Steps between C-alpha positions, in 0.01 A plus 500: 500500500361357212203260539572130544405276214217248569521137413477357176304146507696237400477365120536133528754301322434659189758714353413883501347674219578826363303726760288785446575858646281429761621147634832704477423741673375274754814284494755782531271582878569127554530427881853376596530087467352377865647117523329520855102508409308788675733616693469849679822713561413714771584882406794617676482820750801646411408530139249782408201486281623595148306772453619659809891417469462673176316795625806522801796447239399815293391685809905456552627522192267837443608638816874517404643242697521303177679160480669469886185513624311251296826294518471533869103430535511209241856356746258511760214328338778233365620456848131512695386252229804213573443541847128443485550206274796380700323524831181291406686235314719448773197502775276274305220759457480421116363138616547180297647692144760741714730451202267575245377779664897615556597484111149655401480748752875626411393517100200706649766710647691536205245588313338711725827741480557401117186621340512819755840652372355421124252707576682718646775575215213445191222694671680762713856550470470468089184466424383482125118651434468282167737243456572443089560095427846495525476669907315199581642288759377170705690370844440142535651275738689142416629175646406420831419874574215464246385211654482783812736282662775657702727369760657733725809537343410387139567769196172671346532474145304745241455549178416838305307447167455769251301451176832535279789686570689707785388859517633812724142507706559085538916548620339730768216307630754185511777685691278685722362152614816337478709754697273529775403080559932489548566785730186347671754221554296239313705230262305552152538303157367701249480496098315753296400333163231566205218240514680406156806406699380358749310216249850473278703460844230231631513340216896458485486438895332282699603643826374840410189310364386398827602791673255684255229212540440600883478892378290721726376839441591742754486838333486721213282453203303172465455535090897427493458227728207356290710512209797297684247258631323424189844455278631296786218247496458492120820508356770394766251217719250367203601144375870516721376293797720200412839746467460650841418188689755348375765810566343488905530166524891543389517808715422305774677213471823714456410695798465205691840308443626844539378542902503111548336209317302367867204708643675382853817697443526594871553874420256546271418789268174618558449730141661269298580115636234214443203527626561842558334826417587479124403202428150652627550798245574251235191293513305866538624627171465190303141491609452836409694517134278166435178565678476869520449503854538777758527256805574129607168454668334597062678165421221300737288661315594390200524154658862464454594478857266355774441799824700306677827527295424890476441507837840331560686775252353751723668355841823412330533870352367643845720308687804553260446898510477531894826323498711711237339798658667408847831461294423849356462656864742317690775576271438797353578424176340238203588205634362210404707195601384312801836484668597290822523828678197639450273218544484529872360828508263428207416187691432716800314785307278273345397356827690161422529352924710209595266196580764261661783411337398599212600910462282800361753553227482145409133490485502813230711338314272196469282783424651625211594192377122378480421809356767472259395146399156632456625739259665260314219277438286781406729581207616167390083467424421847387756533286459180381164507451538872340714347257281222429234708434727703238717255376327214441152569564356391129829241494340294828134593372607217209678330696181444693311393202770285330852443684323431832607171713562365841780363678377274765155694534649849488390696182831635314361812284737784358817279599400547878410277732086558654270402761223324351243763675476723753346328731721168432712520815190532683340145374910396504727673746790206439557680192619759678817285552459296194515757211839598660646187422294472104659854428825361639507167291400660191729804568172710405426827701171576674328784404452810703141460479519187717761565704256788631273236585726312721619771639133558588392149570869355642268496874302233373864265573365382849567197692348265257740601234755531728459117588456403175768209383454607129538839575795459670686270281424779227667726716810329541497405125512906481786540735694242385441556136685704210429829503355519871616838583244685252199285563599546910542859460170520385338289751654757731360781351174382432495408872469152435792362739461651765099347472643131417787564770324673806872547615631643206235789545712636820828511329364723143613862497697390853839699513788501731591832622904489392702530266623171410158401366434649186154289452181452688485151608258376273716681210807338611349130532375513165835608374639205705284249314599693190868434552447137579337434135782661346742233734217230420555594132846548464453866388665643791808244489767773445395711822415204751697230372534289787113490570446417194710164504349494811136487389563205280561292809203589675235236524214697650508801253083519602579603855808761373273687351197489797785565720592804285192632505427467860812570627427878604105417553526588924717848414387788696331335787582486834744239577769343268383428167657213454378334748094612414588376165549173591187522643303625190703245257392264720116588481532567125738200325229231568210737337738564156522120469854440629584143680579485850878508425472784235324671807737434769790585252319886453439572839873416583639724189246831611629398892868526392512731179723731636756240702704433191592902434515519867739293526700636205492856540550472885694196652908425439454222244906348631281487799432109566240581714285717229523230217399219787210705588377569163557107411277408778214711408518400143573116520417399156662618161140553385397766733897710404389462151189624600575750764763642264292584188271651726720707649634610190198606297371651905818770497542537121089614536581764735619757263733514207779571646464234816634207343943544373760284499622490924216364552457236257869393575341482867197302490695285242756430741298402782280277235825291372607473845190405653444280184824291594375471866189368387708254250818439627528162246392714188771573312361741274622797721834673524656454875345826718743692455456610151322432199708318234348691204610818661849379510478373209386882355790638708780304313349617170532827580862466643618331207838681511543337885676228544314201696729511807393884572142393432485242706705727774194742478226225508663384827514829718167622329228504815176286381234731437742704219404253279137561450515893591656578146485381132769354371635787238458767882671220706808498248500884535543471875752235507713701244461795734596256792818360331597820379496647919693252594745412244608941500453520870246716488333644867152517326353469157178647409298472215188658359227423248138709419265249431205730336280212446486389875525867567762501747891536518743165562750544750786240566754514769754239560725549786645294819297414775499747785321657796244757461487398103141469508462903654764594276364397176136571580590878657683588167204442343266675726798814492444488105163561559385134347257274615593084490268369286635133540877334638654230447791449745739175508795382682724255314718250703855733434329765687398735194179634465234575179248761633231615225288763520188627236442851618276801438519843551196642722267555244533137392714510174819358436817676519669557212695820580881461409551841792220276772671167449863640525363658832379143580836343441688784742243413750566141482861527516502759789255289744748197494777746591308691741078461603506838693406728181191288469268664754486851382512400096209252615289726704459716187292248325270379825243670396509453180200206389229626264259684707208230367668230731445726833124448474576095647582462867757194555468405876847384576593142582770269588436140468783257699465149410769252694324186299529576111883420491709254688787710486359880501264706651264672267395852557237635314436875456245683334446854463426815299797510261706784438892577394752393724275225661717199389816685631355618804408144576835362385660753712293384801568142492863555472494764771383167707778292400251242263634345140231498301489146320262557280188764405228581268404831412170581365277790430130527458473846362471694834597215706839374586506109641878393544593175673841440576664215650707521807787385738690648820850501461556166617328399131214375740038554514436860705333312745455705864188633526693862603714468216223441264256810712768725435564450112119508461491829667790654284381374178134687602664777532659487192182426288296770698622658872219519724251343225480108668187276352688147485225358606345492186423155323789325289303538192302773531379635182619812335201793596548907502637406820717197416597488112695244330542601122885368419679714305721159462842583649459086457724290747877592591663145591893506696540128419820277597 
């Protein structure tokens, strides 16, 4: 094995000069790049010393046994080694760095077995007593695997460098290393280039650039490696520091909208998402193309980052490695996506426990998500600053001397925005709040040098400044102001929130374990407040139109936006967060300045944030009852105005697929109803049961009908059709209606593949009969479809409109011509005969993606004799799966019930379908036997044998009870 190059000491900032044989001969021993300090990789046992591997491979080679029995000695050192690296990472015995240890002790591995067989094929099996030039040959090591990082199950890439071109005696030594590093089963990327390629091809590509700018020497003859080294530095890195931070920086950002624009995507990737282990790699090879550096910990040398920043690299990376490591092992395979299914056992490897209510998964998360912040504000200032420092280091140097001025006592130099000193938030800690809203009103940004210092000195925000009238009317001038959501974004980051707002603190890097969420909470409350400017604005007219003429009503726009921001500040303790947010909004309104009114009117929007879509998505809006309860909660027209924006800009902020058109037509239904309660002498409305603009839409899109058959249509037409469609889909409809009718038809069925919404539009119009609901939703299930949303009405001549947006499994629409033909034999058969249902359906029942059987769903039914005069509501919630809606259905017509009414929703995993219900007699289910035994056979529909009803109303979603919707919206029998 060839002797391990020692370190070279690091040459400042200053570019490197053309270096003498010596210093060349020195850098081509160079140590591999340590990020992590000193540290020590303990030797590994089942790795020999080199000089005695080497002595044992010829002894078998020599002895006749040739290549099977070095194959088989070097299997067994390959397999020895993995399980001796495997065995202490998993056991801890690496302590604190277990995954740098892991990826360092694996490229000790490799190389252990690497620089053996070289050996072996240059100095044994074809040895060469005096080498001419053109036999000379270097083996070097690239990308991360010159870093002598290796994850378990990460590719080792090499690189063969000869002084100029390919010769017999170099094919030989290549293939002889080659051949035997694949039949050792290891996944190799190799090249074999002259050093004079390898500068042309680094100059032409970046990528190969900075695989070549980690190079390590591993074997073979240093003078060629010297040679490479020296051309690399002079010709390809002298004077291009500018050109490859740039190409990085563009690197990156592509990578990043690529994987997902938010470091809190709740499956993150842990190579390549933000703040993960690239964005590490990234700010490592900028430092070292600009600073000539051979680790992190040089740059505090060089006094460009303090200890503690390095120190923070080190964790973050650490951390990082253990967990794509643990991905490595526990799927055998390079994975390095963080998915739902695999966080429990990370979670559990890692030594995550549950502490309460809050679950060991959930707290690795958080985990990850502070270490992903971290990482994120470490390069937005490196880089930054790295770029500063090339770009326009003489530019703000006379910018200093002759462009320099202030903006209310901060210093703008270079075009960026500067603390006065370093020790200026010391002597001034308001300004830690203040220069937030300066860089805001003057749209300047604050440079990376002090945004390191309040992410250093954001602890000095203690009670005093917490108390602080000025500081807090600067803070609402932030949050209320244009362009909020960059100035609070970096308040986040920098930590400076969750100082001013103690509460705020608990809810950063907080996720929800399900997969409805697609934020962490702090994420999705900043996107909130986002959303709301663009209503506030009128920027966002065209996708929330309603809260936008909404919002220009609204008196108290102040509190909207407290209530916004506060309306999620109690999530993921124990007990209902709405109710704890009252609480805090309470305790916090008075300190931001509000009035007593302003106050009272925040606390009652964080109480009730969720009664609006509550009421929406899961009570029969023909329902008297429903409206009268919603009324009496609300009881002014300035809390719905209110209430409603809120609610909008609260679901639309949930991911971007959570907010579509149902449910807009459903929270804008119950607004204009409950709006005419509220105002029953304001006639600005349209009567309840539609919206005259709609019908107004309608006619212009029937143009051709005559106004006797669209007023016929207007009259049997059940209320809430009116605001489920647009006008141009509502013409479609009644076309298809008319059409059924006037030719007699037994069914007609239409379909549509909307790509956008990513789902395919079913419509069925029929006549009213028993089992319909069974029928309709079992030909779906039989397709092998999942109901994404339904909308199903019942006009007054006994017809009915039942539309469905539907997926296949895997969540895409279905655009087959062969699957939707198959759909519409399915549909027609069931209303003929249900009994070919069950067996078609019990071929799909297993069928959800195998990420969704990580969340338990504790079945529940819910029966509530006091939300409807008329009805009793039934409420069941349970793991979803195909079939469920039609094995309900079937159930409650089994027991004789109609079903008046019911919404059907899905949150990801979780099903949570309320129906309302009559006996026979059209009357409430009202014995408490009755009611005992329809509980009991709906349980053991949801899950036999699997009974935990006793489980609070609004539990929220966990590993054990998850509520992400997958949005099957709200499927409405009105008449």
């Amino acid at each position: 094995m060839s002797k391990q190059p020692t370190p070279k000491k690091p040459k400042g900032r200053k570019a490197a000069k053309p270096a003498p044989k010596g210093q060349a001969k020195a850098a081509a021993k160079r140590a591999a790049s340590n990020y992590l300090g000193d540290l020590v990789v303990p030797g590994l046992a089942a790795l020999p010393p080199a000089e005695r591997l080497n002595k044992t491979l010829k002894t078998k080679w020599a002895d006749g046994k040739g290549r099977p029995a070095v194959l088989e000695y070097l299997k067994k050192i390959l397999a020895d080694g993995h399980a001796e690296i495997c065995n202490q990472f998993e056991n801890g015995r690496a302590g604190d760095a277990t995954g740098a240890i892991c990826v360092r002790q694996h490229a000790q591995l490799a190389d252990g077995v690497i620089q053996a067989i070289y050996h072996l094929g240059t100095k044994v099996a074809h040895p060469i007593a005096n080498p001419t030039a053109g036999e000379r040959l270097a083996l070097i090591a690239t990308g991360g695997y010159g870093r002598a990082e290796l994850s378990p199950q990460s590719d080792i890439d090499l690189l063969f460098i000869l002084p100029y071109k390919r010769t017999p005696t170099i094919e030989q030594s290549v293939e002889f290393v080659l051949y035997f590093l694949w039949d050792l089963g290891l996944k190799v990327g190799q090249a074999v280039r002259s050093v004079d390629d390898c500068i042309r091809q680094a100059k032409a590509d970046m990528t190969i650039r900075t695989n070549l700018l980690e190079s390590r020497f591993l074997a073979g003859d240093t003078e060629v490696f010297e040679e490479f080294q020296g051309k690399f530095e002079n010709d390809v890195m002298a004077g291009t520091a500018p050109a490859f931070i740039q190409a990085k920086m563009e690197e990156r950002d592509a990578r990043h909208h690529e994987v997902g624009d938010s470091r809190y995507v709740l499956e993150p990737n842990v190579k390549n998402g933000l703040g993960a282990l690239r964005d590490l790699h990234v700010l490592f090879w900028i430092a070292k193309y600009v600073h000539r550096v051979d680790r992190v910990h040089d740059l505090v040398d060089l006094g460009e980052i303090s200890e503690e920043e390095a120190e923070t690299f080190d964790r973050a990376q650490n951390f990082l490695w253990a967990v794509r490591a643990h991905l490595h092992y526990l799927t055998g395979r390079g994975e390095d996506r963080l998915t739902f299914d695999l966080q429990p056992e990370l979670s559990r490897r890692l030594g995550y426990v549950d502490h309460g209510k809050t679950l060991g998964v959930e707290r690795f998360m958080k985990h990850y998500f502070l270490v992903a912040k971290e990482v994120g504000a470490l390069s937005r200032n490196m880089t930054a600053l790295f770029q500063d420092r090339v770009f326009t280091g003489r530019i703000a140097r006379i910018g200093r001397a002759i462009w320099a001025f202030d903006i209310e006592g901060f210093p703008v130099q270079g075009g960026w925005l500067h603390l006065p000193s370093d020790d200026h938030l010391r002597k001034q800690p308001e300004d830690l709040i203040r220069i937030f809203r300066v860089a805001q009103t003057s749209g300047r940004f604050i440079h990376p040098a002090s945004l390191q210092r309040i992410s250093r000195e954001h602890r000095r925000i203690g009670r005093k400044i917490q108390n602080d009238p000025a500081c807090n009317a600067v803070f609402l001038d932030i949050l209320t102001g244009k362009n909020a959501i960059r100035i609070l974004k970096l308040m986040n980051d920098t930590g400076v929130i969750g100082r001013f707002l103690p509460d705020w603190a608990r809810i950063v890097a907080q996720m929800q374990y399900d997969m409805y969420h697609v934020y962490t909470v702090d994420e999705h409350t900043l996107h909130a407040v986002e959303i709301l400017h663009g209503i506030a604005d009128g920027s966002r007219a065209e996708d929330f139109p309603l809260a936008t003429e909404v919002y220009g009503k609204i008196s108290s726009t102040r509190a909207l936006f407290v209530a916004v921001l506060l309306h999620d500040i109690a999530k993921g303790r124990n007990g209902d967060h709405s109710i704890l947010g009252e609480k805090v909004a309470l305790k916090v309104c008075p300190r931001l300045g509000l009035t007593p009114e302003e106050t009272e009117t925040v606390a009652w929007l964080v109480r009730w944030h969720l009664a609006m879509s509550r009421t929406a998505l899961k009570r029969d809006l023909d329902d008297p009852k429903a409206v009268d309860d919603f009324v009496n909660l609300i009881q002014s027209t300035e809390r719905l105005r209110l209430l409603h924006v809120l609610t909008t800009v609260d679901i639309a902020a949930v991911g971007p697929d959570r907010w579509n058109a149902w449910k807009a037509g459903l929270l804008r239904r119950l607004f204009f109803v409950t709006e005419q309660r509220l105002t029953p002498d304001d006639n600005m409305r349209p009567p309840a049961t539609y919206d005259s603009r709609l019908v107004e839409g309608l006619r212009e899109q029937l143009s051709d009908w005559s106004g006797d058959r669209i007023r016929g249509f207007i009259e049997v037409a059940p209320a809430g059709l009116w605001h489920a469609f647009p006008p141009e889909q509502l013409a479609h409809l009644a076309r298809l209606m008319h059409g059924a009718q006037t030719e007699n038809q037994e069914l007609a069925l239409d379909t549509r593949v909307d790509v956008a919404a990513g789902y395919t539009q079913v419509a069925v119009i029929t006549k009213d009969r028993k089992g319909l609901f069974a029928a309709l939703t079992g030909a779906i299930a039989a397709t092998g479809a999942s109901i994404l949303d339904a909308k199903i009405f019942t006009f007054n001549h006994g017809w009915v409109l039942d539309v469905f947006a539907i997926q296949d499994l895997q969540g895409n629409p279905i655009g087959s011509g062969d699957k939707l033909a198959k759909l519409s034999i399915n549909i027609h058969r069931a209303l003929e005969d249900q009994s070919f249902l069950d067996k078609k359906i019990a071929r799909h029942r297993h069928d959800l993606p195998s990420r969704t059987h990580v969340f338990t769903v504790p079945p529940r039914v819910l029966i509530d004799n006091q939300a409807s005069n008329r009805s009793t509501v039934i409420e069941v919630n349970g793991r979803d799966r195909p079939g469920l809606l039609y094995d309900l259905g079937r159930t409650l017509t089994d027991e004789r019930l109609q079903i008046s009414a019911a919404k059907v929703t899905t949150y990801g995993e979780k099903a949570i379908d309320v129906f309302y219900l009559r006996d026979p007699g059209g009357l409430k289910i009202t014995h408490p036997d009755r009611l005992a035994q329809l509980r009991e056979r709906l349980l053991a529909v949801i899950d036999p044998g699997d009974d935990d009803s006793d489980q609070p109303p609004d539990q929220p979603g966990s590993y054990k009870a998850s509520t992400r919707r997958k949005e099957r919206g709200s499927l409405e029998r009105a008449g």
